[in-house]
Coordinates of C-alpha atoms in Angstrom, one line a residue:
Chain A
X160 CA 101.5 80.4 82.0
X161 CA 101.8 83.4 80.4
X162 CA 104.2 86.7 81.3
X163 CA 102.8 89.0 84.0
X164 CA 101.7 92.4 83.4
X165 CA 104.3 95.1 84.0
X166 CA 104.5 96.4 87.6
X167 CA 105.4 99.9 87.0
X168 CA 102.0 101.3 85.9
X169 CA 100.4 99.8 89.1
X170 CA 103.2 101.6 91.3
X171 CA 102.3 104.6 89.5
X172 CA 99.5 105.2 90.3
X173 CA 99.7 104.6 93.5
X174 CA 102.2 106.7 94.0
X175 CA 100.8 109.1 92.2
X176 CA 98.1 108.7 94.8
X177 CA 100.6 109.0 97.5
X178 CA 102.2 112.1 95.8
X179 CA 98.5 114.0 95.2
X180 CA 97.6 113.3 98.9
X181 CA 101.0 114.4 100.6
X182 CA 101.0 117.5 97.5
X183 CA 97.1 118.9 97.9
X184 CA 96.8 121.3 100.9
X185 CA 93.7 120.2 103.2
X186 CA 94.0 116.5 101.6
X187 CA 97.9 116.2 103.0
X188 CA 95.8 116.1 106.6
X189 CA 95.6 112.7 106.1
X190 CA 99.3 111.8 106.3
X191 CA 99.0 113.2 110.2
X192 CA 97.2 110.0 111.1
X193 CA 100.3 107.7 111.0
X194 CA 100.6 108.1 107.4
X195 CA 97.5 106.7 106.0
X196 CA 97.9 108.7 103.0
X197 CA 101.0 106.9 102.5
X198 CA 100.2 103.6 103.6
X199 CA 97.3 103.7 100.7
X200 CA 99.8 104.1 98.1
X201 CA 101.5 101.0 98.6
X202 CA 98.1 99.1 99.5
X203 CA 96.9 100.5 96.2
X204 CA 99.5 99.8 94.4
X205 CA 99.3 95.8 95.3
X206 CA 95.4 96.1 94.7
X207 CA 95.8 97.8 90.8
X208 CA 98.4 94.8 89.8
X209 CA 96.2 92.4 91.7
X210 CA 93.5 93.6 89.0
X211 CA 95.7 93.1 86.5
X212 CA 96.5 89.3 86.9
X213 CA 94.3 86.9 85.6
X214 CA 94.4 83.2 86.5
X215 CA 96.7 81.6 83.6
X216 CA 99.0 83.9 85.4
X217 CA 101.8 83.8 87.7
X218 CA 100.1 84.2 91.5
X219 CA 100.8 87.7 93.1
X220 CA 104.1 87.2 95.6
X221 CA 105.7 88.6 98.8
X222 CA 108.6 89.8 96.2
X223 CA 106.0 91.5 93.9
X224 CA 104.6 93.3 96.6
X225 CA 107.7 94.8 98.2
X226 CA 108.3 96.1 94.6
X227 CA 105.0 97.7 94.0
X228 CA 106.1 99.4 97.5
X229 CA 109.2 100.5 97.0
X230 CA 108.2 101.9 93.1
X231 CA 105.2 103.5 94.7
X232 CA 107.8 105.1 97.7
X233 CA 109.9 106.3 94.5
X234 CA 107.2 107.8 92.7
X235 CA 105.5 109.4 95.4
X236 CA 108.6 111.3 96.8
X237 CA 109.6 112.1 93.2
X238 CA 106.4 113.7 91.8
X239 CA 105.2 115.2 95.4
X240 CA 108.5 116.4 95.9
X241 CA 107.7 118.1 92.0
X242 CA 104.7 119.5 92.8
X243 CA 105.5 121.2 96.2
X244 CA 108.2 122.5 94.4
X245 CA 106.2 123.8 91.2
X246 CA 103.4 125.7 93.5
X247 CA 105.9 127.3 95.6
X248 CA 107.6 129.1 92.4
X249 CA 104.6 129.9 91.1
X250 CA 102.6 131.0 94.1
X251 CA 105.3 130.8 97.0
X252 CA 103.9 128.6 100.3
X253 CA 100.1 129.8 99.1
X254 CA 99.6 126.6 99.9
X255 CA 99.4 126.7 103.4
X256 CA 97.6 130.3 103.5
X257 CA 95.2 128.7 101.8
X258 CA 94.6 125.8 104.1
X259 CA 94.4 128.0 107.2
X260 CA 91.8 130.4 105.5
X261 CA 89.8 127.1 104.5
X262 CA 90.1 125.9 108.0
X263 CA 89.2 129.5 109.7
X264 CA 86.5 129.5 107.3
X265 CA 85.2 126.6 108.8
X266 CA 85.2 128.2 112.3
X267 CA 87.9 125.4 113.1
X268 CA 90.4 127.2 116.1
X269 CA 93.6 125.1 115.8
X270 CA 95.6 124.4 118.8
X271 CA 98.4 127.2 119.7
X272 CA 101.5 125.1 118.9
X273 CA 100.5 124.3 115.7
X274 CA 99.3 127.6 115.0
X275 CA 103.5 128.2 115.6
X276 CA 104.2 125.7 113.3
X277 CA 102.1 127.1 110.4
X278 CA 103.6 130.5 111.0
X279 CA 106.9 129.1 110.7
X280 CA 106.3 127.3 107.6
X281 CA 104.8 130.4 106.3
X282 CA 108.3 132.8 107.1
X283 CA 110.7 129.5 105.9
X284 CA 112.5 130.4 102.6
X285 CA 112.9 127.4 100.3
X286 CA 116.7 126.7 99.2
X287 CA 118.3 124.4 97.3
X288 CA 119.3 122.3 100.2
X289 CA 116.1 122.7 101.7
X290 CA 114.5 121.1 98.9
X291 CA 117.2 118.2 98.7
X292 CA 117.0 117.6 102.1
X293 CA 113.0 117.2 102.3
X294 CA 113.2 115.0 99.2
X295 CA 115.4 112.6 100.5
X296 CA 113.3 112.8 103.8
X297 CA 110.0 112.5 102.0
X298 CA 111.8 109.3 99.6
X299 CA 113.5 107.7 103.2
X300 CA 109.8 107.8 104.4
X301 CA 107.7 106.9 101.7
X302 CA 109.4 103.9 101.0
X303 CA 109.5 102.4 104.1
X304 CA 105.5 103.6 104.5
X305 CA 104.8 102.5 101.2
X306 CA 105.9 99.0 101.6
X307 CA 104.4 98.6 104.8
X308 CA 101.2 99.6 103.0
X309 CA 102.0 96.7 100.2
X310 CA 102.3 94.5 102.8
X311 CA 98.9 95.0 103.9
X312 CA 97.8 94.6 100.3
X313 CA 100.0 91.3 100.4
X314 CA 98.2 90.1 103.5
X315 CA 94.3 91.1 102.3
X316 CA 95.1 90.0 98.5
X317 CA 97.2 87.0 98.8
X318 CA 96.6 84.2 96.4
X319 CA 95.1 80.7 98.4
X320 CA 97.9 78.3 97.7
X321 CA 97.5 75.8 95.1
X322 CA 96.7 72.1 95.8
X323 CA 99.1 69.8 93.3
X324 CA 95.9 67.6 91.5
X325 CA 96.1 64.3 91.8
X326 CA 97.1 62.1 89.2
X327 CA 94.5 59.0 89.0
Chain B
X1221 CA 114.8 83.0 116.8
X1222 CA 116.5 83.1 113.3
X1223 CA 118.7 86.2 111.9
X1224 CA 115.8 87.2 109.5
X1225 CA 113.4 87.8 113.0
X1226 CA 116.0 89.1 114.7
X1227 CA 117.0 91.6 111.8
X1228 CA 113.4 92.6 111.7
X1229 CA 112.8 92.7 115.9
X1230 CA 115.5 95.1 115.9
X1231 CA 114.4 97.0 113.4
X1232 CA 110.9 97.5 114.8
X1233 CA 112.5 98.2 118.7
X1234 CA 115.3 100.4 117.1
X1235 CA 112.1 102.4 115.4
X1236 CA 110.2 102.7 119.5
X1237 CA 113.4 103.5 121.2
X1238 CA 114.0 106.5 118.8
X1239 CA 110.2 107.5 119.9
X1240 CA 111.3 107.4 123.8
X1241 CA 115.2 108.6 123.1
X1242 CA 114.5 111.7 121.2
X1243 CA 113.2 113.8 124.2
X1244 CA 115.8 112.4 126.7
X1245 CA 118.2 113.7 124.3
X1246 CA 116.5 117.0 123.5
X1247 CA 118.9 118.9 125.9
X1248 CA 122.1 116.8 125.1
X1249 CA 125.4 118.1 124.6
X1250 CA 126.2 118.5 121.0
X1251 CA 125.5 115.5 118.5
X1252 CA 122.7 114.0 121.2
X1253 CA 121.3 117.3 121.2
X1254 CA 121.5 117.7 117.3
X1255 CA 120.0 113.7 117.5
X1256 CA 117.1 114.3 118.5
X1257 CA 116.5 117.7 116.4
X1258 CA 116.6 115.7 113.4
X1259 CA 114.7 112.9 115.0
X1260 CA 111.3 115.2 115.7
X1261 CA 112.0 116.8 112.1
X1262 CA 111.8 112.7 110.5
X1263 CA 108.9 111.8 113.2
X1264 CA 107.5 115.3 112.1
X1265 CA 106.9 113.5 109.2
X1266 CA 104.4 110.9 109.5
X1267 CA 102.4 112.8 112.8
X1268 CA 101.1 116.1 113.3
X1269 CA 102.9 116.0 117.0
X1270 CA 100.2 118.6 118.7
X1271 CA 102.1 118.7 122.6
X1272 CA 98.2 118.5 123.7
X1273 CA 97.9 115.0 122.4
X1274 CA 101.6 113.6 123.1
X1275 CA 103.1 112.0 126.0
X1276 CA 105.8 114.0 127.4
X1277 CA 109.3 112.2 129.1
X1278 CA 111.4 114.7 131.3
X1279 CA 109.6 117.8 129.8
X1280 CA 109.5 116.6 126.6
X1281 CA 106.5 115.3 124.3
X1282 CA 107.5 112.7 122.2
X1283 CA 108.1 112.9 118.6
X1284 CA 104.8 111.1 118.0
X1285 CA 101.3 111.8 119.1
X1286 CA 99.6 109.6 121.7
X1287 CA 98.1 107.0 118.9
X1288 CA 101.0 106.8 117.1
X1289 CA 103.2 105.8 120.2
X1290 CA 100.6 103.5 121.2
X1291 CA 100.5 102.2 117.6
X1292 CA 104.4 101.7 117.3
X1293 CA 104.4 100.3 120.6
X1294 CA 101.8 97.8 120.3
X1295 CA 103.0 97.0 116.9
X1296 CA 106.5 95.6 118.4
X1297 CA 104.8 93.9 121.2
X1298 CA 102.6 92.0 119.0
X1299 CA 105.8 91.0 116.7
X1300 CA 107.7 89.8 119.8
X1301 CA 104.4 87.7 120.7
X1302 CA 104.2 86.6 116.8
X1303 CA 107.7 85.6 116.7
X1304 CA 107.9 83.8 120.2
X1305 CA 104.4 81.9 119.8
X1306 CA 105.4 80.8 116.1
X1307 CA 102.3 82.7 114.8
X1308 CA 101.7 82.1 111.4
X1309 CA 100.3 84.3 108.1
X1310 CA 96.6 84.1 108.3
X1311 CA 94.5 83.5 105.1
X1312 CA 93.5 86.3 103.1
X1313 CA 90.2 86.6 103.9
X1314 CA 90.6 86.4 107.3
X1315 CA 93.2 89.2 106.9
X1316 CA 90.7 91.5 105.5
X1317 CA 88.1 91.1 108.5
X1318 CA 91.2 91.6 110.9
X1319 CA 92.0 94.8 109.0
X1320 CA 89.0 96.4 109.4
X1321 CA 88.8 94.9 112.9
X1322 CA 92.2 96.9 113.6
X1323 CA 91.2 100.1 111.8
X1324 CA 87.8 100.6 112.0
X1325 CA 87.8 102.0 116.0
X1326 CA 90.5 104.2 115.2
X1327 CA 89.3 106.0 111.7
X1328 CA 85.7 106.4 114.2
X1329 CA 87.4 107.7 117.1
X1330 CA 88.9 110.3 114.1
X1331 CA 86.0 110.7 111.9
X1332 CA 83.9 111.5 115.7
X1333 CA 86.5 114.1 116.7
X1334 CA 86.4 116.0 113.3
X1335 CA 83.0 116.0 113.1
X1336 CA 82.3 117.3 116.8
X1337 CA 79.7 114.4 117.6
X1338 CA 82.0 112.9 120.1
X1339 CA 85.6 114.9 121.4
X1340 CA 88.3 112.1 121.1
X1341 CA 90.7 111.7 124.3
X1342 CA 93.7 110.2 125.6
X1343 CA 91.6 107.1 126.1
X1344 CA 90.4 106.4 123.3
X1345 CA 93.6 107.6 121.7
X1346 CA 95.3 104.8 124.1
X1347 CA 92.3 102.0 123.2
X1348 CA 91.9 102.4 119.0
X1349 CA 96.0 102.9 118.8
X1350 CA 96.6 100.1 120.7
X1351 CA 94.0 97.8 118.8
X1352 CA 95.3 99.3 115.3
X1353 CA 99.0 98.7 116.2
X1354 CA 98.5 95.2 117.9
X1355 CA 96.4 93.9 114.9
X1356 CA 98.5 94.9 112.5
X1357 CA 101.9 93.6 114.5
X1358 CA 100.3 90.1 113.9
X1359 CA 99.4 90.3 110.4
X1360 CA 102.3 92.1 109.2
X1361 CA 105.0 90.5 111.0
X1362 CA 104.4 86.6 108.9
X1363 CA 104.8 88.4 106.1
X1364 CA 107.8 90.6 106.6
X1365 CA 109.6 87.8 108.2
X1366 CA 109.0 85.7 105.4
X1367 CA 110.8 88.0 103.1
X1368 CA 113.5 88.8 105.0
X1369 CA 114.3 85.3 104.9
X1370 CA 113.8 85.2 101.7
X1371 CA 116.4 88.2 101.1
X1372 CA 118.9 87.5 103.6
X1373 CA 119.1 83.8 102.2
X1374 CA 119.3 85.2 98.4
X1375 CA 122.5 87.2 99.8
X1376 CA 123.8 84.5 101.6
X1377 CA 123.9 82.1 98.6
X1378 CA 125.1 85.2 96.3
X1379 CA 128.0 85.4 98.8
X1380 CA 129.3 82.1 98.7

């Protein structure tokens, strides 16, 4: 059998995934339903490397997985973490005006209490600790979502087990 | 029961009793109080927590919306039934047509409800969370079992 690929590029990119969902206003929606946008990460992550194995390979395992999902978890709090940071120096929290003109736009009415919210992310002043403390949030939280969503890919991907051939 | 389902059992009700805890504690004294600030900011997280469509305990909504409660709770019911009937890792492909079995109600009850053809309520909110969390209790649980054992033994022999 020859050496596996390397498991870092497939836990880029999904993290990267992960990062670009939880960083895009409109698209970060999706992390409201339970994480989803999280979850896919790690489930992507498994499913790239799964691509990548071919059968004189060593078969995908439970241990392989975990790592895809907690490299993707890393990745993803790392570079969204970046990118929130990066539009709110160069634009401050545009991010969410923009959202709300898209949604009002779209003759959407939200509900009243997360109108509040929005106004209140709006006023918020990003610090230092602000940002520290959200990163080690968003990294706590991806990495627990992002293996759960590699173990999904473990279950739906999971190699049959081999039958030992019988020697005649 | 074995220390690696025990580990992981606690884990998952330690998870649902922060859900029901953090609005008992809301008006606490002090740290409790504090608590359960910090709790709704991490639960904050992973739901959009609308008090429309959460349950509410002494005046409070929980930190999760109605699916997602339904979804964490069903989830450790379904590992307590996993771990108590012996239920083992199904095959792959039977994984995948129990994943979209799980999922698919749910992302139509949401799809539905953001495209106005059908208003999504606490029914059907109770219903496609239940089914998502249930489904995936029984899948995952196997599988995180399995490594846990597989960790806890590799410390245990590292120990010795």
């Amino acid at each position: 059998m020859t050496e596996n690929p390397k498991k870092f590029m497939a836990a880029l990119y999904g993290g990267l995934v992960t990062a670009g969902i939880s960083a895009i206003p409109g698209l970060n929606f999706i992390n409201c339903f339970c994480c989803a946008g999280i979850l896919l990460g790690g489930f992507l992550a498994v499913f790239f490397y799964k691509q990548e194995l071919d059968d004189d390979l060593v078969p995908l395992t439970n241990s392989d997985c975990i790592q895809l999902g907690v490299w993707a978890g890393v990745i993803a709090a790392v570079a969204g973490t970046l990118i929130n940071v990066m539009v709110l120096l160069a634009f401050g929290n545009v991010a969410i005006e923009v959202m709300i003109a898209i949604v009002h736009k779209m003759h959407i009415e939200f509900p009243p209490e997360y109108q509040q919210v929005l106004d209140q992310a709006i006023a918020e002043k990003a610090t230092v600790a602000s940002i520290v403390a959200s990163f080690l949030l968003t990294l706590a939280m991806d990495v627990l979502f992002t293996v759960l969503g590699a173990l999904i890919g473990w279950a739906a991907f999971k190699p049959k087990p081999r039958i030992p051939m019988q020697g005649g | 029961m074995n220390r690696a389902e025990t580990v992981f059992l606690l884990f998952v009700f330690g998870w649902c009793a922060a859900v029901v805890l953090t609005p008992l504690a809301v008006h606490g004294p002090g740290a409790i109080g504090v608590a359960s600030e910090i709790s709704y900011r991490v639960f904050g997280h992973v739901c959009h927590q609308w008090d429309s469509h959460s349950f509410h305990i002494a005046g409070a909504k929980l930190p999760v919306c109605i699916r997602c409660s339904m979804i964490y709770g069903t989830f450790f019911l379904a590992c307590l039934a996993a771990v108590a009937l012996r239920i083992s890792a199904v095959e792959s492909r039977r994984a995948r047509m129990f994943l979209l079995f799980a999922l698919l109600p749910m992302l139509i009850d949401v799809a539905c409800d953001l495209t106005g053809f059908h208003q999504s309520n606490v029914i059907t909110r109770i219903i496609t969370g239940s089914i998502a969390g249930g489904s995936l209790g029984m899948i995952l649980a196997p599988h995180c079992i399995e490594w846990l054992q597989m960790v806890l033994s590799h410390n245990h022999s590292g120990s010795v």
